[in-house]
Amino acid sequence: MGKFSKLRSAVLIGLEARTVIVESFVDKQAINHDIDIVGLGDTTIKESKKRIKSAIKSNGYPMPKGRMCINLAPGDLKKEGTALDLPMAVSLLCCSDIVDPKNAENLYFFGELSLNGKIRKVRGLLPILIALSSEMDESEIPKVIVPFENEEEAGLAKNLNVFLAKDLREVVGFLNGAENLKVPESTYEGLSYDKEIDFSEIRGQKQAKRAMEIAAAGGHNLLMKGPPGSGKTMLARRLPTILPPLSDDEFLETVSLYSISGNISSNTFSMMRPFRSPHHSASRAAIIGGGTDAHPGEVSLAHNGVLFMDEFPEFSKDVVESMRQPLEDAVVNISRARLSVRYPADFTLIAAQNPCPCGNYGDPERECTCSMRDIVRYNRKLSGPVLDRIDMIIEVPRMSYREYKNSQEEETSQSIRERINQAIERQQKRFKGIACVKNSRMNQKMMKRYCRLDTTSEKLLEQAVSRFKLTGRGINKILRVALTISDLEGKEKIETPHIAEAIQYREKSAEV
């Protein structure tokens, strides 16, 4: 004699959701009343039987009498996290006749259980809800029970019947028809575009502002070199304010990555593009992603936004060199023995460094205390292949007192953003129907089509290649930046002044 129940949940593999069937069987003739969990679960899932037992008993419900076996199907799919606590507990309550199995079999359950039956917040819920809503047809709208603490994420899900539960007793009451669960309100109504900081707060630095505008318009990576206090960090932090707001799809994709990493906060629910600024002591797994659970790193959390790496040469060589692949492909692939995940990483890199270890090399007012050997060694921490993936390199000099006290009104972020939006619209029109959406992501075939030069421009570029010993990738960077400059000026093709300005942003790499 035995009792059987079956219901549904889901787990994440990267950004992909996979349905998990939670099957429970109770052998009433067995003397041992222990719980066996099978189905390739990690340590967290194996430990969940203690949380489940305590949650059920603390709420006054009887445990099934007999040996209990819970199977998480499919058995060859690795399962991680605590979100399967709730479905496993409900499946056992179905075997105890506390809940009618027919009332639970067509629902999806997610939630971590505390020892007293409270349902705690879980990571990665939003991408699962998005996947569930896209997989089902209009005639079958899934019902999903999620933790009350995940309300903001649940409010972003469309085409789903989502219910919020605070504890196990509420779930049992809902399934037995004795209690109603709260439905989440739409989170979209509260989304804002943060305007606390603005480009008008930056005095002077005309060339740096121009470079920032080009970087924002074309998605170009930028390296700023200058002494401490010259305003590099201030410039970088204001780059998101001149970028267009996130589209709905970009917003959901961005928040999904934060949900997986467990970094959801009130600041996450904003249409402002993300800005990430990791410390230079961060590990490779923290920057690129990885660890035992293959979590997304800073390059993925900066997806659709800006990754600012201050003191760039101070990052470990392993971290800097591992940046090459996401900078080139806009994705990160993380491989494990039983797991291979792929996270998006389409960000704009803004890097900053001092000209030397003390920061005063080249400063007309302060003496540099570094030896020439130290200066050369410091600048050579960045390898040629890494610098080749940076489109623009600029000098950010220390601001004078006269510039600081200048009362002239500086251009606002909104004014700059209007020009950038026009340039982006030209790119979208140009690349309509093509996967590429910005100039920095053009392939060789597209560059051949859109980056045609006249004789004068061709000769100027040839001279630059000869003088600065540019690689093929360096030439491509110049052409892409020149096309962005022409888009900002509303021109139909690249002209000689555009090439000249683009070369100006590359020549610094020859001096590093």
Short mmCIF file of C-alpha atoms in Angstrom, two decimals, residues 355-376 379 398:
data_model
loop_
_atom_site.label_atom_id
_atom_site.label_comp_id
_atom_site.label_asym_id
_atom_site.label_seq_id
_atom_site.Cartn_x
_atom_site.Cartn_y
_atom_site.Cartn_z
CA PRO A 355 49.39 57.64 -15.82
CA CYS A 356 51.82 56.09 -13.31
CA PRO A 357 51.76 54.47 -9.84
CA CYS A 358 51.88 57.84 -8.01
CA GLY A 359 49.50 59.44 -10.52
CA ASN A 360 51.51 62.58 -11.27
CA TYR A 361 53.42 61.64 -14.43
CA GLY A 362 52.92 64.38 -17.02
CA ASP A 363 51.31 66.78 -14.53
CA PRO A 364 52.82 70.27 -15.03
CA GLU A 365 52.19 71.26 -11.39
CA ARG A 366 53.07 68.11 -9.43
CA GLU A 367 56.30 66.15 -9.41
CA CYS A 368 56.23 62.44 -10.31
CA THR A 369 58.12 60.27 -7.81
CA CYS A 370 58.12 57.13 -10.00
CA SER A 371 61.12 55.85 -11.90
CA MET A 372 60.79 55.42 -15.65
CA ARG A 373 60.99 51.67 -15.13
CA ASP A 374 58.01 51.80 -12.74
CA ILE A 375 56.01 53.90 -15.22
CA VAL A 376 56.68 51.51 -18.10
CA ASN A 379 51.38 50.83 -18.20
CA ARG A 398 43.56 67.78 -13.69
#
